mmCIF file of C-alpha atoms and ligand atoms in Angstrom:
data_model
loop_
_atom_site.group_PDB
_atom_site.id
_atom_site.type_symbol
_atom_site.label_atom_id
_atom_site.label_comp_id
_atom_site.label_asym_id
_atom_site.label_seq_id
_atom_site.Cartn_x
_atom_site.Cartn_y
_atom_site.Cartn_z
ATOM 1 C CA UNK A 257 44.788 125.376 150.263
ATOM 2 C CA UNK A 258 46.353 122.327 152.520
ATOM 3 C CA UNK A 259 50.183 122.228 152.785
ATOM 4 C CA UNK A 260 51.693 118.825 153.042
ATOM 5 C CA UNK A 261 54.509 118.843 155.118
ATOM 6 C CA UNK A 262 57.732 117.097 155.046
ATOM 7 C CA UNK A 263 58.356 113.965 157.024
ATOM 8 C CA UNK A 264 60.752 112.767 159.524
ATOM 9 C CA UNK A 265 60.707 109.157 160.698
ATOM 10 C CA UNK A 266 62.996 108.631 164.460
ATOM 11 C CA UNK A 267 63.764 104.979 164.710
ATOM 12 C CA UNK A 268 63.712 104.961 168.952
ATOM 13 C CA UNK A 269 62.005 104.119 171.806
ATOM 14 C CA UNK A 270 59.408 105.666 173.420
ATOM 15 C CA UNK A 271 59.715 107.723 177.375
ATOM 16 C CA UNK A 272 56.685 107.631 179.319
ATOM 17 C CA UNK A 273 58.375 110.762 181.031
ATOM 18 C CA UNK A 274 57.318 112.413 177.510
ATOM 19 C CA UNK A 275 60.710 113.711 177.749
ATOM 20 C CA UNK A 276 63.396 111.830 176.231
ATOM 21 C CA UNK A 277 62.650 109.919 173.163
ATOM 22 C CA UNK A 278 60.464 109.276 170.584
ATOM 23 C CA UNK A 279 58.376 111.448 172.791
ATOM 24 C CA UNK A 280 60.627 114.996 172.304
ATOM 25 C CA UNK A 281 61.550 114.126 168.843
ATOM 26 C CA UNK A 282 58.338 113.704 167.927
ATOM 27 C CA UNK A 283 57.777 117.077 170.242
ATOM 28 C CA UNK A 284 60.624 118.700 167.936
ATOM 29 C CA UNK A 285 59.443 117.897 164.519
ATOM 30 C CA UNK A 286 56.006 119.347 166.016
ATOM 31 C CA UNK A 287 58.045 122.673 166.694
ATOM 32 C CA UNK A 288 59.836 122.247 163.629
ATOM 33 C CA UNK A 289 56.341 122.095 161.457
ATOM 34 C CA UNK A 290 58.207 118.346 160.196
ATOM 35 C CA UNK A 291 54.970 116.021 160.105
ATOM 36 C CA UNK A 292 57.700 113.129 162.490
ATOM 37 C CA UNK A 293 56.366 109.217 162.259
ATOM 38 C CA UNK A 294 57.435 106.580 164.004
ATOM 39 C CA UNK A 295 59.208 102.899 164.253
ATOM 40 C CA UNK A 296 59.190 101.528 168.049
ATOM 41 C CA UNK A 297 62.013 99.820 169.796
ATOM 42 C CA UNK A 298 60.806 99.365 173.191
ATOM 43 C CA UNK A 299 59.183 100.366 175.547
ATOM 44 C CA UNK A 300 60.344 102.325 178.987
ATOM 45 C CA UNK A 301 59.653 102.722 182.436
ATOM 46 C CA UNK A 302 61.212 106.319 183.528
ATOM 47 C CA UNK A 303 60.571 109.704 184.231
ATOM 48 C CA UNK A 304 62.169 112.194 185.885
ATOM 49 C CA UNK A 305 64.558 109.855 187.908
ATOM 50 C CA UNK A 306 65.951 106.647 185.329
ATOM 51 C CA UNK A 307 65.162 104.234 183.537
ATOM 52 C CA UNK A 308 63.075 101.404 185.828
ATOM 53 C CA UNK A 309 62.719 99.008 182.782
ATOM 54 C CA UNK A 310 63.000 98.317 179.751
ATOM 55 C CA UNK A 311 60.653 96.200 177.520
ATOM 56 C CA UNK A 312 62.025 95.764 172.980
ATOM 57 C CA UNK A 313 59.967 94.676 170.762
ATOM 58 C CA UNK A 314 59.775 92.350 168.129
ATOM 59 C CA UNK A 315 62.446 93.263 165.194
ATOM 60 C CA UNK A 316 59.769 91.782 162.677
ATOM 61 C CA UNK A 317 57.205 94.686 164.182
ATOM 62 C CA UNK A 318 59.917 97.687 164.124
ATOM 63 C CA UNK A 319 60.876 96.219 159.803
ATOM 64 C CA UNK A 320 56.783 96.212 159.464
ATOM 65 C CA UNK A 321 57.009 99.917 160.887
ATOM 66 C CA UNK A 322 59.266 100.876 158.543
ATOM 67 C CA UNK A 323 58.231 99.411 155.564
ATOM 68 C CA UNK A 324 55.032 100.760 156.635
ATOM 69 C CA UNK A 325 55.328 104.980 156.937
ATOM 70 C CA UNK A 326 58.332 104.824 154.343
ATOM 71 C CA UNK A 327 56.031 103.207 151.171
ATOM 72 C CA UNK A 328 52.762 105.153 152.246
ATOM 73 C CA UNK A 329 53.447 108.647 152.933
ATOM 74 C CA UNK A 330 57.414 108.530 152.314
ATOM 75 C CA UNK A 331 60.078 109.761 154.625
ATOM 76 C CA UNK A 332 61.912 113.295 154.060
ATOM 77 C CA UNK A 333 64.660 112.254 156.704
ATOM 78 C CA UNK A 334 65.091 109.366 159.807
ATOM 79 C CA UNK A 335 67.018 108.996 162.625
ATOM 80 C CA UNK A 336 67.906 106.793 164.361
ATOM 81 C CA UNK A 337 67.904 106.746 169.235
ATOM 82 C CA UNK A 338 67.676 103.801 171.522
ATOM 83 C CA UNK A 339 68.042 100.909 169.099
ATOM 84 C CA UNK A 340 67.642 98.446 172.366
ATOM 85 C CA UNK A 341 69.780 95.357 171.339
ATOM 86 C CA UNK A 342 72.068 94.538 167.825
ATOM 87 C CA UNK A 343 68.904 91.635 166.123
ATOM 88 C CA UNK A 344 66.943 95.341 166.341
ATOM 89 C CA UNK A 345 69.859 97.348 165.100
ATOM 90 C CA UNK A 346 70.280 94.673 162.668
ATOM 91 C CA UNK A 347 67.208 94.116 160.916
ATOM 92 C CA UNK A 348 66.675 98.038 160.533
ATOM 93 C CA UNK A 349 69.896 97.940 159.199
ATOM 94 C CA UNK A 350 68.337 95.523 156.354
ATOM 95 C CA UNK A 351 64.988 97.800 156.127
ATOM 96 C CA UNK A 352 66.493 101.059 156.055
ATOM 97 C CA UNK A 353 68.642 99.212 152.403
ATOM 98 C CA UNK A 354 64.946 97.933 151.203
ATOM 99 C CA UNK A 355 63.241 100.939 151.920
ATOM 100 C CA UNK A 356 66.643 103.896 150.135
ATOM 101 C CA UNK A 357 66.840 106.284 153.435
ATOM 102 C CA UNK A 358 71.214 106.115 153.889
ATOM 103 C CA UNK A 359 73.675 107.760 152.793
ATOM 104 C CA UNK A 360 74.738 105.771 149.628
ATOM 105 C CA UNK A 361 70.671 106.662 149.365
ATOM 106 C CA UNK A 362 68.693 109.686 148.588
ATOM 107 C CA UNK A 363 67.276 109.695 152.511
ATOM 108 C CA UNK A 364 69.099 111.594 155.309
ATOM 109 C CA UNK A 365 69.874 109.322 157.843
ATOM 110 C CA UNK A 366 70.364 110.071 161.385
ATOM 111 C CA UNK A 367 72.140 108.731 164.114
ATOM 112 C CA UNK A 368 72.385 109.013 167.507
ATOM 113 C CA UNK A 369 73.991 106.216 168.735
ATOM 114 C CA UNK A 370 71.763 105.497 172.981
ATOM 115 C CA UNK A 371 73.615 103.858 174.774
ATOM 116 C CA UNK A 372 72.203 104.492 178.200
ATOM 117 C CA UNK A 373 70.230 107.559 179.952
ATOM 118 C CA UNK A 374 71.025 110.319 181.574
ATOM 119 C CA UNK A 375 71.345 109.028 184.952
ATOM 120 C CA UNK A 376 73.617 106.325 183.319
ATOM 121 C CA UNK A 377 70.688 103.596 183.419
ATOM 122 C CA UNK A 378 71.623 100.512 180.011
ATOM 123 C CA UNK A 379 69.697 101.659 176.675
ATOM 124 C CA UNK A 380 71.239 99.271 175.449
ATOM 125 C CA UNK A 381 72.564 96.098 175.349
ATOM 126 C CA UNK A 382 76.454 95.522 175.728
ATOM 127 C CA UNK A 383 76.766 93.222 172.395
ATOM 128 C CA UNK A 384 74.428 95.557 170.581
ATOM 129 C CA UNK A 385 77.630 98.478 170.657
ATOM 130 C CA UNK A 386 79.467 96.737 167.508
ATOM 131 C CA UNK A 387 76.862 96.840 165.989
ATOM 132 C CA UNK A 388 75.857 99.967 165.965
ATOM 133 C CA UNK A 389 79.867 99.871 164.414
ATOM 134 C CA UNK A 390 79.455 98.101 162.204
ATOM 135 C CA UNK A 391 75.121 97.793 160.255
ATOM 136 C CA UNK A 392 74.465 101.072 161.015
ATOM 137 C CA UNK A 393 78.101 103.860 161.436
ATOM 138 C CA UNK A 394 78.194 103.501 157.431
ATOM 139 C CA UNK A 395 74.841 104.316 156.783
ATOM 140 C CA UNK A 396 74.838 107.490 158.172
ATOM 141 C CA UNK A 397 74.517 111.112 156.713
ATOM 142 C CA UNK A 398 75.373 111.673 160.301
ATOM 143 C CA UNK A 399 75.660 111.040 164.089
ATOM 144 C CA UNK A 400 75.745 112.598 167.488
ATOM 145 C CA UNK A 401 77.184 110.593 170.575
ATOM 146 C CA UNK A 402 78.035 112.164 173.606
ATOM 147 C CA UNK A 403 81.226 112.461 175.804
ATOM 148 C CA UNK A 404 80.121 109.364 177.231
ATOM 149 C CA UNK A 405 79.316 107.453 174.091
ATOM 150 C CA UNK A 406 82.674 108.501 171.939
ATOM 151 C CA UNK A 407 84.487 106.865 174.918
ATOM 152 C CA UNK A 408 82.871 103.786 174.369
ATOM 153 C CA UNK A 409 82.553 103.942 170.431
ATOM 154 C CA UNK A 410 86.802 104.966 170.081
ATOM 155 C CA UNK A 411 88.400 104.876 173.603
ATOM 156 C CA UNK A 412 89.358 108.810 173.042
ATOM 157 C CA UNK A 413 88.359 110.407 176.881
ATOM 158 C CA UNK A 414 87.495 113.668 175.663
ATOM 159 C CA UNK A 415 88.296 116.620 177.816
ATOM 160 C CA UNK A 416 89.045 120.206 175.714
ATOM 161 C CA UNK A 417 88.693 121.010 171.586
ATOM 162 C CA UNK A 418 92.192 118.954 171.054
ATOM 163 C CA UNK A 419 91.027 115.323 171.831
ATOM 164 C CA UNK A 420 86.973 116.018 171.042
ATOM 165 C CA UNK A 421 89.115 116.067 167.170
ATOM 166 C CA UNK A 422 90.445 113.385 168.036
ATOM 167 C CA UNK A 423 87.286 111.794 168.599
ATOM 168 C CA UNK A 424 86.087 112.934 165.141
ATOM 169 C CA UNK A 425 88.894 111.238 163.452
ATOM 170 C CA UNK A 426 88.366 108.014 165.140
ATOM 171 C CA UNK A 427 84.060 107.776 164.857
ATOM 172 C CA UNK A 428 85.040 108.862 161.257
ATOM 173 C CA UNK A 429 86.948 105.668 160.060
ATOM 174 C CA UNK A 430 83.857 104.055 161.142
ATOM 175 C CA UNK A 431 82.223 105.154 157.775
ATOM 176 C CA UNK A 432 79.463 107.902 158.750
ATOM 177 C CA UNK A 433 80.147 110.372 156.132
ATOM 178 C CA UNK A 434 80.011 113.282 159.544
ATOM 179 C CA UNK A 435 80.188 113.368 163.141
ATOM 180 C CA UNK A 436 79.861 115.932 164.904
ATOM 181 C CA UNK A 437 80.718 115.919 168.391
ATOM 182 C CA UNK A 438 78.248 116.820 171.190
ATOM 183 C CA UNK A 439 80.829 118.581 174.576
ATOM 184 C CA UNK A 440 77.666 118.826 176.760
ATOM 185 C CA UNK A 441 79.194 117.289 179.394
ATOM 186 C CA UNK A 442 83.080 119.498 179.344
ATOM 187 C CA UNK A 443 80.989 120.713 182.225
ATOM 188 C CA UNK A 444 84.107 123.276 183.372
ATOM 189 C CA UNK A 445 83.617 124.194 179.308
ATOM 190 C CA UNK A 446 81.663 127.564 180.250
ATOM 191 C CA UNK A 447 80.757 127.465 177.072
ATOM 192 C CA UNK A 448 78.943 124.648 174.579
ATOM 193 C CA UNK A 449 80.741 124.041 171.587
ATOM 194 C CA UNK A 450 79.739 120.671 169.567
ATOM 195 C CA UNK A 451 81.735 119.412 166.961
ATOM 196 C CA UNK A 452 80.944 118.510 163.122
ATOM 197 C CA UNK A 453 83.729 117.152 160.313
ATOM 198 C CA UNK A 454 83.321 115.010 158.424
ATOM 199 C CA UNK A 455 87.113 114.585 157.723
ATOM 200 C CA UNK A 456 87.356 117.951 154.810
ATOM 201 C CA UNK A 457 85.852 120.100 157.075
ATOM 202 C CA UNK A 458 85.870 120.622 160.838
ATOM 203 C CA UNK A 459 82.796 123.235 162.268
ATOM 204 C CA UNK A 460 83.144 124.632 166.268
ATOM 205 C CA UNK A 461 79.500 125.143 167.060
ATOM 206 C CA UNK A 462 79.625 127.593 170.549
ATOM 207 C CA UNK A 463 77.112 128.796 172.293
ATOM 208 C CA UNK A 464 76.538 129.356 176.409
ATOM 209 C CA UNK A 465 76.323 127.452 178.659
ATOM 210 C CA UNK A 466 72.384 127.297 180.353
ATOM 211 C CA UNK A 467 72.981 126.715 184.321
ATOM 212 C CA UNK A 468 70.809 124.148 184.306
ATOM 213 C CA UNK A 469 69.898 120.521 185.377
ATOM 214 C CA UNK A 470 67.058 119.720 183.190
ATOM 215 C CA UNK A 471 68.888 118.963 180.393
ATOM 216 C CA UNK A 472 66.429 116.033 180.159
ATOM 217 C CA UNK A 473 65.974 114.330 176.132
ATOM 218 C CA UNK A 474 68.668 116.985 175.133
ATOM 219 C CA UNK A 475 70.362 114.557 172.630
ATOM 220 C CA UNK A 476 66.591 113.845 170.955
ATOM 221 C CA UNK A 477 66.017 117.086 170.383
ATOM 222 C CA UNK A 478 69.236 117.897 169.310
ATOM 223 C CA UNK A 479 69.395 115.256 166.282
ATOM 224 C CA UNK A 480 65.398 116.259 166.403
ATOM 225 C CA UNK A 481 65.668 119.009 164.906
ATOM 226 C CA UNK A 482 69.328 118.665 162.728
ATOM 227 C CA UNK A 483 66.839 115.810 161.151
ATOM 228 C CA UNK A 484 64.134 117.914 160.750
ATOM 229 C CA UNK A 485 65.904 120.491 158.709
ATOM 230 C CA UNK A 486 67.585 117.694 157.034
ATOM 231 C CA UNK A 487 64.189 116.941 155.783
ATOM 232 C CA UNK A 488 63.362 120.425 154.449
ATOM 233 C CA UNK A 489 66.770 120.171 152.842
ATOM 234 C CA UNK A 490 69.233 122.044 154.127
ATOM 235 C CA UNK A 491 72.797 120.398 154.387
ATOM 236 C CA UNK A 492 74.524 118.504 156.798
ATOM 237 C CA UNK A 493 76.140 122.246 157.856
ATOM 238 C CA UNK A 494 73.300 124.368 158.080
ATOM 239 C CA UNK A 495 71.087 121.473 159.565
ATOM 240 C CA UNK A 496 73.383 120.927 162.545
ATOM 241 C CA UNK A 497 73.189 124.898 162.980
ATOM 242 C CA UNK A 498 69.960 125.132 162.648
ATOM 243 C CA UNK A 499 70.172 122.663 165.008
ATOM 244 C CA UNK A 500 72.195 123.413 167.764
ATOM 245 C CA UNK A 501 70.826 127.351 167.479
ATOM 246 C CA UNK A 502 67.126 124.776 168.550
ATOM 247 C CA UNK A 503 68.147 123.016 171.334
ATOM 248 C CA UNK A 504 70.060 125.844 172.816
ATOM 249 C CA UNK A 505 66.988 127.856 173.240
ATOM 250 C CA UNK A 506 65.416 123.951 174.433
ATOM 251 C CA UNK A 507 67.727 124.159 177.460
ATOM 252 C CA UNK A 508 67.174 127.818 178.176
ATOM 253 C CA UNK A 509 63.495 127.182 178.643
ATOM 254 C CA UNK A 510 63.696 123.830 179.990
ATOM 255 C CA UNK A 511 61.330 123.127 183.150
ATOM 256 C CA UNK A 512 61.081 121.502 186.535
ATOM 257 C CA UNK A 513 58.193 118.635 186.639
ATOM 258 C CA UNK A 514 58.756 115.463 189.695
ATOM 259 C CA UNK A 515 61.574 115.387 191.819
ATOM 260 C CA UNK A 516 64.582 114.342 189.408
ATOM 261 C CA UNK A 517 65.819 115.916 186.173
ATOM 262 C CA UNK A 518 63.507 117.458 184.357
ATOM 263 C CA UNK A 519 62.814 118.254 180.433
ATOM 264 C CA UNK A 520 63.816 120.692 177.580
ATOM 265 C CA UNK A 521 61.834 122.417 175.788
ATOM 266 C CA UNK A 522 60.792 122.214 172.496
ATOM 267 C CA UNK A 523 58.298 124.131 172.986
ATOM 268 C CA UNK A 524 60.115 127.865 172.736
ATOM 269 C CA UNK A 525 58.996 128.648 169.026
ATOM 270 C CA UNK A 526 55.567 128.411 169.870
ATOM 271 C CA UNK A 527 53.387 130.661 171.263
ATOM 272 C CA UNK A 528 53.609 131.248 175.144
ATOM 273 C CA UNK A 529 50.259 132.611 175.952
ATOM 274 C CA UNK A 530 48.175 129.195 175.995
ATOM 275 C CA UNK A 531 45.954 130.349 178.371
ATOM 276 C CA UNK A 532 46.282 128.180 182.003
ATOM 277 C CA UNK A 533 49.378 125.783 179.962
ATOM 278 C CA UNK A 534 51.431 126.797 183.019
ATOM 279 C CA UNK A 535 50.610 123.997 186.278
ATOM 280 C CA UNK A 536 52.074 127.404 188.962
ATOM 281 C CA UNK A 537 53.626 123.564 191.390
HETATM 282 N N1 LIG B 853 73.765 123.525 179.927
HETATM 283 C C1 LIG B 853 73.898 123.525 179.127
HETATM 284 N N2 LIG B 853 73.121 124.535 177.575
HETATM 285 C C2 LIG B 853 73.828 124.864 176.605
HETATM 286 N N3 LIG B 853 73.194 123.668 175.148
HETATM 287 C C3 LIG B 853 73.744 122.586 176.601
HETATM 288 C C4 LIG B 853 74.006 122.152 177.888
HETATM 289 N N4 LIG B 853 74.003 120.713 178.309
HETATM 290 C C5 LIG B 853 73.633 120.652 176.975
HETATM 291 N N5 LIG B 853 73.946 121.379 175.779
HETATM 292 C C6 LIG B 853 73.708 120.713 174.029
HETATM 293 O O1 LIG B 853 72.750 120.627 173.684
HETATM 294 C C7 LIG B 853 73.013 118.883 172.713
HETATM 295 C C8 LIG B 853 73.574 117.915 173.554
HETATM 296 O O2 LIG B 853 74.428 118.331 174.476
HETATM 297 P P1 LIG B 853 74.824 116.484 175.393
HETATM 298 O O3 LIG B 853 76.047 116.189 174.493
HETATM 299 O O4 LIG B 853 74.988 116.799 176.528
HETATM 300 O O5 LIG B 853 73.769 115.323 175.101
HETATM 301 P P2 LIG B 853 73.983 114.666 175.453
HETATM 302 O O6 LIG B 853 74.188 113.516 176.703
HETATM 303 O O7 LIG B 853 73.291 113.108 174.070
HETATM 304 O O8 LIG B 853 72.299 114.989 175.285
HETATM 305 P P3 LIG B 853 71.005 114.208 177.048
HETATM 306 O O9 LIG B 853 71.446 113.350 177.228
HETATM 307 O O10 LIG B 853 71.055 115.592 178.060
HETATM 308 O O11 LIG B 853 70.447 113.753 176.434
HETATM 309 C C9 LIG B 853 74.793 120.428 172.387
HETATM 310 O O12 LIG B 853 74.725 121.145 171.207
HETATM 311 C C10 LIG B 853 75.192 120.888 173.424
HETATM 312 O O13 LIG B 853 76.335 122.272 173.143
HETATM 313 C C1 LIG B 854 63.809 106.464 175.074
HETATM 314 C C2 LIG B 854 64.332 106.954 175.518
HETATM 315 N N1 LIG B 854 65.059 106.411 174.867
HETATM 316 C C3 LIG B 854 66.877 107.775 174.900
HETATM 317 C C4 LIG B 854 67.208 109.096 175.742
HETATM 318 C C5 LIG B 854 68.264 108.799 176.625
HETATM 319 O O1 LIG B 854 67.595 110.385 176.529
HETATM 320 P P1 LIG B 854 68.629 111.185 178.430
HETATM 321 O O2 LIG B 854 70.276 110.692 177.786
HETATM 322 O O3 LIG B 854 68.328 112.349 178.512
HETATM 323 O O4 LIG B 854 68.103 109.895 179.456
HETATM 324 C C6 LIG B 854 66.083 108.283 177.361
HETATM 325 N N2 LIG B 854 66.172 108.736 178.233
HETATM 326 N N3 LIG B 854 65.224 107.527 176.998
#
């Protein structure tokens, strides 16, 4: 007998290199047994060395993609990544309300407030940051900023556990239900600790820091793994715990590809013995 899996929708940009954005999200949904659906917001020209440019998709086309899948196939959880412009953000917020996705509706919604690539290339027009704060955060079940995004959004410079807690408090004021302040960029820390809070509970998720330069797509992979857990009906703390364990293994098995930064590998959960899969380069 065939079984229809749970569904997850990603609203994000395409990475031609296949390691981040929409491609990372689909790899991760697949590895977690969830049917992935997409609303593409921008097409980036990108490889292991950085983002050479991008073109955004018209806001009404982004809206139409969300409506098409939500009305016919159903969405068990959704996430956002690169949103590019304030116009797209406003259109996404309005459409999510229409299809009952978000913290005040039944369907969980994760906001990864992507502002730049790991190489520092802008993926969001400067004036759009305010729209992320005001349009998306109040609708979010969970927001997952890295430390650069925390600084841009709140002005808090995270240097350790104490400022990580301070940042979580500042972010919650924008109206998200939960925040996850990711600690991957605390490079002096021998461990990687992400702090999850809803203003009542403060949960530290700690794991080993793997010694690899290849972390491209790490943030997207974590947010998608969490979204997969939420789609399967887990509560936020359990979905984040499962997501953290998923990204830990994905970073441990990250691989070099191209002359720059290689991608994390959500493949670890799948068979490693595919004949001919290893490139040998
Ligand atoms: N070297 C590492 N070893 C293990 N886990 C890591 C490592 N680097 C990051 N992580 C984990 O990966 C996730 C993403 O963290 P990070 O703070 O780097 O976010 P990000 O900047 O959005 O990611 P990226 O820019 O790589 O896509 C977090 O759960 C973090 O703890
Ligand atoms: C389309 C797209 N979305 C998100 C990222 C962020 O990923 P990273 O921080 O690993 O560069 C990216 N580089 N490209």
